[in-house]
């Protein structure tokens, strides 16, 4: 297990370096000047040139790249062009909101996905299997932001059951924090639930059709015990794999959900920075999201090794 963790961590380093280089190149090739975006419509060529010199945007490409990596290896993501504040500080303020949304969405995705997958996978070809498959097909094809808008219009605007502005820091009011996460978590988790449900359905159907299941039936093992104690445990590895993919998809979808529900998270900051050409924030945001994906995949790899020792490196 230690070898597994170390190998994944070693592989993560070149991945992050290459990704940071790719993002830096993209921001460098984007037309237009970030200084002009910061100064606005009233900017003059002289003021733009002066701000570019202050921000270091007038220096050669390799000099800027070297400075970027020198700061990156020291944990310094630079300062925001728009606000002048450290990028790490901006993300530290917004990580709690994004993590709250991701955890809530993942809970919805896992619970709903497992229920739908078990309903269909334990009796393939039945009416309930067809209904569950139809539900997952519909939820997979509907955009998350559209679900969020509909939920907000119905439950926040019309019925007034939840607030329109969803996020409240947990330290300020835990009850309001939990209440504000209901609609965003559902909107984010429904599409992910469809992927988990399909994988669960397939894995359970294959597991319950194995030969050892006939032996369990002949031995008098009850169906609930056969499904949850034997079948579900053997189907966990592919289910966990689909969960890892779901988390990666949800990280991208959370950007739109944060925009819909006015969440002060990482996604809304990155979207605003793209509009303002705040490249330092964009670069730091991409690396942060990539690191989160790597951590999730590492946790899943460890889970594979605990569930199935054969998957551990020899």
CSV table of C-alpha atoms in Angstrom, one decimal:
chain,number,residue,atom,x,y,z
A,1,UNK,CA,0.0,0.0,0.0
A,2,UNK,CA,2.9,2.4,0.8
A,3,UNK,CA,4.4,1.6,-2.6
A,4,UNK,CA,1.0,2.3,-4.3
A,5,UNK,CA,0.7,5.7,-2.6
A,6,UNK,CA,4.3,6.7,-3.3
A,7,UNK,CA,4.1,5.7,-7.0
A,8,UNK,CA,0.9,7.8,-7.4
A,9,UNK,CA,2.5,10.8,-5.7
A,10,UNK,CA,5.6,10.5,-7.9
A,11,UNK,CA,3.5,10.4,-11.0
A,12,UNK,CA,1.5,13.4,-9.9
A,13,UNK,CA,4.5,15.7,-9.9
A,14,UNK,CA,5.3,15.6,-13.7
A,15,UNK,CA,1.5,15.8,-14.4
A,16,UNK,CA,1.1,19.0,-12.5
A,17,UNK,CA,4.3,20.5,-14.1
A,18,UNK,CA,3.1,19.7,-17.6
A,19,UNK,CA,-0.4,21.0,-16.9
A,20,UNK,CA,1.0,24.2,-15.4
A,21,UNK,CA,3.2,24.7,-18.5
A,22,UNK,CA,0.2,24.1,-20.8
A,23,UNK,CA,-2.0,26.6,-18.9
A,24,UNK,CA,0.8,29.2,-18.9
A,25,UNK,CA,1.2,28.8,-22.7
A,26,UNK,CA,-2.5,29.2,-23.2
A,27,UNK,CA,-2.7,32.4,-21.1
A,28,UNK,CA,0.3,33.8,-22.9
A,29,UNK,CA,-1.2,33.2,-26.3
A,30,UNK,CA,-4.6,34.7,-25.4
A,31,UNK,CA,-5.1,37.9,-27.4
A,32,UNK,CA,-5.5,41.2,-25.6
A,33,UNK,CA,-3.8,42.6,-22.6
A,34,UNK,CA,-4.8,41.8,-19.0
A,35,UNK,CA,-3.7,45.4,-18.1
A,36,UNK,CA,-6.4,46.7,-20.5
A,37,UNK,CA,-9.0,44.5,-18.9
A,38,UNK,CA,-8.0,45.8,-15.4
A,39,UNK,CA,-8.1,49.4,-16.4
A,40,UNK,CA,-11.4,49.2,-18.4
A,41,UNK,CA,-12.7,51.2,-21.3
A,42,UNK,CA,-11.0,54.4,-20.3
A,43,UNK,CA,-7.5,53.0,-20.5
A,44,UNK,CA,-5.0,54.7,-22.7
A,45,UNK,CA,-2.0,53.1,-24.4
A,46,UNK,CA,0.3,54.8,-21.9
A,47,UNK,CA,-1.6,53.6,-18.8
A,48,UNK,CA,-1.8,50.1,-20.3
A,49,UNK,CA,2.0,50.0,-20.9
A,50,UNK,CA,2.7,51.4,-17.4
A,51,UNK,CA,0.5,48.7,-15.7
A,52,UNK,CA,2.0,46.0,-17.9
A,53,UNK,CA,5.5,47.0,-16.7
A,54,UNK,CA,4.2,47.0,-13.1
A,55,UNK,CA,2.8,43.5,-13.5
A,56,UNK,CA,5.8,42.2,-15.4
A,57,UNK,CA,3.8,41.4,-18.5
A,58,UNK,CA,6.3,43.3,-20.8
A,59,UNK,CA,9.1,40.9,-20.0
A,60,UNK,CA,10.3,38.0,-22.3
A,61,UNK,CA,8.3,34.8,-22.2
A,62,UNK,CA,11.1,32.6,-20.7
A,63,UNK,CA,11.8,35.1,-18.0
A,64,UNK,CA,8.2,35.2,-17.0
A,65,UNK,CA,8.0,31.4,-17.1
A,66,UNK,CA,11.1,31.0,-15.0
A,67,UNK,CA,9.7,33.4,-12.4
A,68,UNK,CA,6.4,31.6,-12.4
A,69,UNK,CA,8.0,28.2,-11.7
A,70,UNK,CA,10.3,29.7,-9.1
A,71,UNK,CA,7.3,31.0,-7.2
A,72,UNK,CA,5.3,27.8,-7.8
A,73,UNK,CA,7.9,25.6,-6.2
A,74,UNK,CA,7.9,27.8,-3.2
A,75,UNK,CA,4.1,27.6,-2.9
A,76,UNK,CA,3.6,31.1,-4.3
A,77,UNK,CA,0.9,31.3,-7.0
A,78,UNK,CA,1.5,35.0,-7.5
A,79,UNK,CA,-0.9,37.9,-7.1
A,80,UNK,CA,-4.2,38.6,-8.7
A,81,UNK,CA,-4.0,41.3,-11.5
A,82,UNK,CA,-7.4,42.7,-10.6
A,83,UNK,CA,-7.2,42.9,-6.8
A,84,UNK,CA,-3.5,42.6,-6.1
A,85,UNK,CA,-4.1,40.0,-3.4
A,86,UNK,CA,-2.2,36.7,-3.3
A,87,UNK,CA,-3.9,34.0,-5.3
A,88,UNK,CA,-3.4,31.4,-2.5
A,89,UNK,CA,-5.3,33.7,-0.2
A,90,UNK,CA,-8.2,34.2,-2.6
A,91,UNK,CA,-8.6,30.4,-3.0
A,92,UNK,CA,-8.3,29.7,0.7
A,93,UNK,CA,-11.3,31.9,1.3
A,94,UNK,CA,-13.4,30.1,-1.3
A,95,UNK,CA,-12.4,26.4,-0.8
A,96,UNK,CA,-14.9,25.9,2.1
A,97,UNK,CA,-17.8,26.9,-0.2
A,98,UNK,CA,-16.7,24.6,-3.1
A,99,UNK,CA,-15.9,21.7,-0.7
A,100,UNK,CA,-19.3,22.0,0.9
A,101,UNK,CA,-21.0,21.9,-2.5
A,102,UNK,CA,-18.8,19.0,-3.7
A,103,UNK,CA,-19.5,16.9,-0.6
A,104,UNK,CA,-23.2,17.6,-0.8
A,105,UNK,CA,-23.4,16.8,-4.5
A,106,UNK,CA,-21.4,13.6,-4.0
A,107,UNK,CA,-23.7,12.4,-1.2
A,108,UNK,CA,-26.7,12.9,-3.5
A,109,UNK,CA,-24.9,11.2,-6.4
A,110,UNK,CA,-23.8,8.2,-4.4
A,111,UNK,CA,-27.1,7.6,-2.6
A,112,UNK,CA,-29.3,8.2,-5.6
A,113,UNK,CA,-27.0,6.3,-7.9
A,114,UNK,CA,-26.7,3.3,-5.7
A,115,UNK,CA,-30.5,3.1,-5.1
A,116,UNK,CA,-31.3,3.3,-8.8
A,117,UNK,CA,-28.4,0.9,-9.7
A,118,UNK,CA,-29.5,-1.7,-7.1
A,119,UNK,CA,-33.1,-1.4,-8.1
A,120,UNK,CA,-32.3,-2.3,-11.7
A,121,UNK,CA,-29.2,-4.5,-11.2
A,122,UNK,CA,-30.8,-6.9,-8.8
A,123,UNK,CA,-33.5,-7.8,-11.3
A,124,UNK,CA,-32.3,-7.1,-14.9
A,125,UNK,CA,-34.9,-6.8,-17.6
A,126,UNK,CA,-37.8,-6.2,-15.2
A,127,UNK,CA,-40.2,-3.2,-15.3
A,128,UNK,CA,-38.3,-1.6,-12.4
A,129,UNK,CA,-35.1,-2.0,-14.2
A,130,UNK,CA,-36.5,-0.3,-17.3
A,131,UNK,CA,-37.9,2.6,-15.2
A,132,UNK,CA,-34.5,3.0,-13.4
A,133,UNK,CA,-32.7,3.0,-16.8
A,134,UNK,CA,-35.1,5.6,-18.2
A,135,UNK,CA,-34.6,7.8,-15.2
A,136,UNK,CA,-30.8,7.7,-15.5
A,137,UNK,CA,-31.0,8.4,-19.2
A,138,UNK,CA,-33.0,11.5,-18.7
A,139,UNK,CA,-30.9,12.8,-15.8
A,140,UNK,CA,-27.7,12.2,-17.7
A,141,UNK,CA,-28.9,14.2,-20.7
A,142,UNK,CA,-30.2,17.3,-18.8
A,143,UNK,CA,-27.6,20.0,-18.0
A,144,UNK,CA,-26.8,20.6,-14.4
A,145,UNK,CA,-27.3,24.4,-14.6
A,146,UNK,CA,-30.8,23.9,-16.1
A,147,UNK,CA,-31.7,21.6,-13.2
A,148,UNK,CA,-30.4,24.2,-10.8
A,149,UNK,CA,-32.5,27.0,-12.4
A,150,UNK,CA,-35.7,24.9,-12.3
A,151,UNK,CA,-35.1,23.9,-8.7
A,152,UNK,CA,-34.5,27.5,-7.7
A,153,UNK,CA,-37.6,28.8,-9.5
A,154,UNK,CA,-39.8,26.1,-7.9
A,155,UNK,CA,-38.5,25.8,-4.4
A,156,UNK,CA,-36.9,29.1,-3.8
A,157,UNK,CA,-38.9,31.6,-5.8
A,158,UNK,CA,-42.4,30.0,-5.9
A,159,UNK,CA,-42.6,27.9,-2.8
A,160,UNK,CA,-40.1,29.9,-0.7
A,161,UNK,CA,-38.9,26.8,1.1
A,162,UNK,CA,-35.2,27.6,0.8
A,163,UNK,CA,-33.3,30.9,0.3
A,164,UNK,CA,-32.4,32.1,-3.2
A,165,UNK,CA,-28.8,33.0,-2.1
A,166,UNK,CA,-27.8,29.6,-0.9
A,167,UNK,CA,-24.4,29.7,0.8
A,168,UNK,CA,-23.9,30.6,4.4
A,169,UNK,CA,-20.6,29.8,6.1
A,170,UNK,CA,-21.0,26.9,8.5
A,171,UNK,CA,-19.4,28.9,11.3
A,172,UNK,CA,-22.0,31.6,11.0
A,173,UNK,CA,-25.1,29.4,11.1
A,174,UNK,CA,-24.8,25.6,10.7
A,175,UNK,CA,-28.6,25.2,10.1
A,176,UNK,CA,-28.6,27.8,7.4
A,177,UNK,CA,-25.5,26.3,5.8
A,178,UNK,CA,-27.1,22.9,5.6
A,179,UNK,CA,-30.4,24.4,4.3
A,180,UNK,CA,-28.6,26.4,1.6
A,181,UNK,CA,-26.8,23.3,0.3
A,182,UNK,CA,-30.0,21.3,-0.5
A,183,UNK,CA,-30.8,22.6,-3.9
A,184,UNK,CA,-27.2,23.1,-5.2
A,185,UNK,CA,-26.3,19.6,-4.0
A,186,UNK,CA,-29.3,18.1,-5.8
A,187,UNK,CA,-28.6,20.0,-9.0
A,188,UNK,CA,-24.9,18.9,-8.9
A,189,UNK,CA,-25.5,15.4,-7.9
A,190,UNK,CA,-28.3,14.3,-10.2
A,191,UNK,CA,-26.1,13.9,-13.3
A,192,UNK,CA,-23.4,12.1,-11.3
A,193,UNK,CA,-26.0,9.8,-9.9
A,194,UNK,CA,-26.9,8.6,-13.4
A,195,UNK,CA,-23.3,7.5,-14.1
A,196,UNK,CA,-23.0,5.7,-10.7
A,197,UNK,CA,-26.4,4.1,-11.3
A,198,UNK,CA,-25.5,2.7,-14.6
A,199,UNK,CA,-22.2,1.2,-13.4
A,200,UNK,CA,-23.9,-0.2,-10.3
A,201,UNK,CA,-26.6,-1.8,-12.3
A,202,UNK,CA,-24.1,-3.4,-14.7
A,203,UNK,CA,-21.8,-4.6,-11.9
A,204,UNK,CA,-24.6,-6.0,-9.8
A,205,UNK,CA,-26.2,-7.8,-12.8
A,206,UNK,CA,-22.8,-9.4,-13.7
A,207,UNK,CA,-22.0,-10.3,-10.1
A,208,UNK,CA,-25.4,-11.9,-9.4
A,209,UNK,CA,-25.2,-13.9,-12.6
A,210,UNK,CA,-21.9,-15.5,-11.4
A,211,UNK,CA,-21.7,-19.2,-10.6
A,212,UNK,CA,-21.0,-18.8,-6.9
A,213,UNK,CA,-24.4,-17.1,-6.6
A,214,UNK,CA,-26.1,-20.4,-7.5
A,215,UNK,CA,-24.1,-22.1,-4.8
A,216,UNK,CA,-25.3,-19.5,-2.3
A,217,UNK,CA,-28.9,-20.0,-3.3
A,218,UNK,CA,-28.5,-23.8,-3.0
A,219,UNK,CA,-27.0,-23.2,0.5
A,220,UNK,CA,-30.1,-21.4,1.6
A,221,UNK,CA,-28.6,-17.9,1.8
A,222,UNK,CA,-31.3,-15.2,1.9
A,223,UNK,CA,-31.6,-12.9,-1.1
A,224,UNK,CA,-31.0,-9.7,0.9
A,225,UNK,CA,-27.8,-11.2,2.4
A,226,UNK,CA,-26.7,-12.5,-1.0
A,227,UNK,CA,-27.2,-9.0,-2.6
A,228,UNK,CA,-25.6,-6.8,0.0
A,229,UNK,CA,-23.1,-9.1,1.7
A,230,UNK,CA,-21.7,-11.0,-1.3
A,231,UNK,CA,-22.9,-9.3,-4.5
A,232,UNK,CA,-22.5,-5.7,-3.6
A,233,UNK,CA,-19.0,-6.2,-2.0
A,234,UNK,CA,-17.7,-7.9,-5.2
A,235,UNK,CA,-19.2,-5.1,-7.4
A,236,UNK,CA,-17.6,-2.3,-5.3
A,237,UNK,CA,-14.4,-1.9,-7.5
A,238,UNK,CA,-16.2,-0.8,-10.7
A,239,UNK,CA,-18.6,1.2,-8.7
A,240,UNK,CA,-15.7,3.1,-7.0
A,241,UNK,CA,-14.2,3.6,-10.5
A,242,UNK,CA,-17.4,5.3,-11.7
A,243,UNK,CA,-17.5,7.4,-8.5
A,244,UNK,CA,-14.0,8.7,-9.3
A,245,UNK,CA,-15.1,9.8,-12.8
A,246,UNK,CA,-18.2,11.3,-11.3
A,247,UNK,CA,-16.1,13.5,-8.9
A,248,UNK,CA,-14.0,14.8,-11.8
A,249,UNK,CA,-17.1,15.6,-13.8
A,250,UNK,CA,-18.8,17.3,-10.8
A,251,UNK,CA,-15.7,19.5,-10.3
A,252,UNK,CA,-16.3,21.0,-13.7
A,253,UNK,CA,-20.1,21.1,-13.4
A,254,UNK,CA,-19.7,22.9,-10.0
A,255,UNK,CA,-18.6,26.0,-11.8
A,256,UNK,CA,-22.0,26.4,-13.4
A,257,UNK,CA,-23.8,25.5,-10.2
A,258,UNK,CA,-21.9,28.1,-8.3
A,259,UNK,CA,-22.8,30.7,-10.9
A,260,UNK,CA,-26.5,29.8,-10.7
A,261,UNK,CA,-26.7,29.8,-6.9
A,262,UNK,CA,-24.3,32.7,-6.3
A,263,UNK,CA,-21.9,30.4,-4.5
A,264,UNK,CA,-18.6,32.2,-3.5
A,265,UNK,CA,-16.5,29.2,-4.5
A,266,UNK,CA,-13.5,28.4,-6.7
A,267,UNK,CA,-15.5,28.0,-9.8
A,268,UNK,CA,-17.2,31.5,-9.7
A,269,UNK,CA,-13.7,33.0,-9.0
A,270,UNK,CA,-12.2,31.3,-12.0
A,271,UNK,CA,-15.1,32.3,-14.3
A,272,UNK,CA,-14.8,35.9,-13.2
A,273,UNK,CA,-11.0,35.7,-13.7
A,274,UNK,CA,-11.4,34.4,-17.3
A,275,UNK,CA,-13.6,37.4,-18.1
A,276,UNK,CA,-11.1,39.8,-16.5
A,277,UNK,CA,-8.1,38.0,-18.0
A,278,UNK,CA,-6.7,37.5,-14.5
A,279,UNK,CA,-4.2,34.9,-15.6
A,280,UNK,CA,-2.5,34.4,-12.2
A,281,UNK,CA,-5.9,33.3,-10.7
A,282,UNK,CA,-6.7,31.1,-13.7
A,283,UNK,CA,-3.3,29.3,-13.5
A,284,UNK,CA,-3.7,28.8,-9.8
A,285,UNK,CA,-7.3,27.6,-10.2
A,286,UNK,CA,-6.5,25.0,-12.8
A,287,UNK,CA,-3.6,23.6,-10.7
A,288,UNK,CA,-5.9,23.5,-7.6
A,289,UNK,CA,-8.6,21.6,-9.4
A,290,UNK,CA,-6.1,19.2,-10.9
A,291,UNK,CA,-4.6,18.6,-7.5
A,292,UNK,CA,-8.1,17.9,-6.1
A,293,UNK,CA,-8.7,15.3,-8.9
A,294,UNK,CA,-5.3,13.7,-8.2
A,295,UNK,CA,-6.1,13.4,-4.5
A,296,UNK,CA,-9.5,11.9,-5.2
A,297,UNK,CA,-8.0,9.3,-7.5
A,298,UNK,CA,-5.3,8.5,-4.9
A,299,UNK,CA,-8.0,7.9,-2.3
A,300,UNK,CA,-9.9,5.6,-4.8
A,301,UNK,CA,-6.7,3.7,-5.6
A,302,UNK,CA,-6.1,3.1,-1.9
A,303,UNK,CA,-9.8,1.9,-1.6
A,304,UNK,CA,-9.2,-0.5,-4.5
A,305,UNK,CA,-6.2,-2.0,-2.7
A,306,UNK,CA,-8.2,-2.4,0.5
A,307,UNK,CA,-11.2,-4.0,-1.2
A,308,UNK,CA,-9.2,-6.1,-3.7
A,309,UNK,CA,-5.6,-6.9,-2.6
A,310,UNK,CA,-4.9,-8.3,-6.1
A,311,UNK,CA,-5.0,-4.7,-7.4
A,312,UNK,CA,-2.1,-3.6,-5.3
A,313,UNK,CA,1.3,-3.3,-7.1
A,314,UNK,CA,3.6,-6.2,-6.5
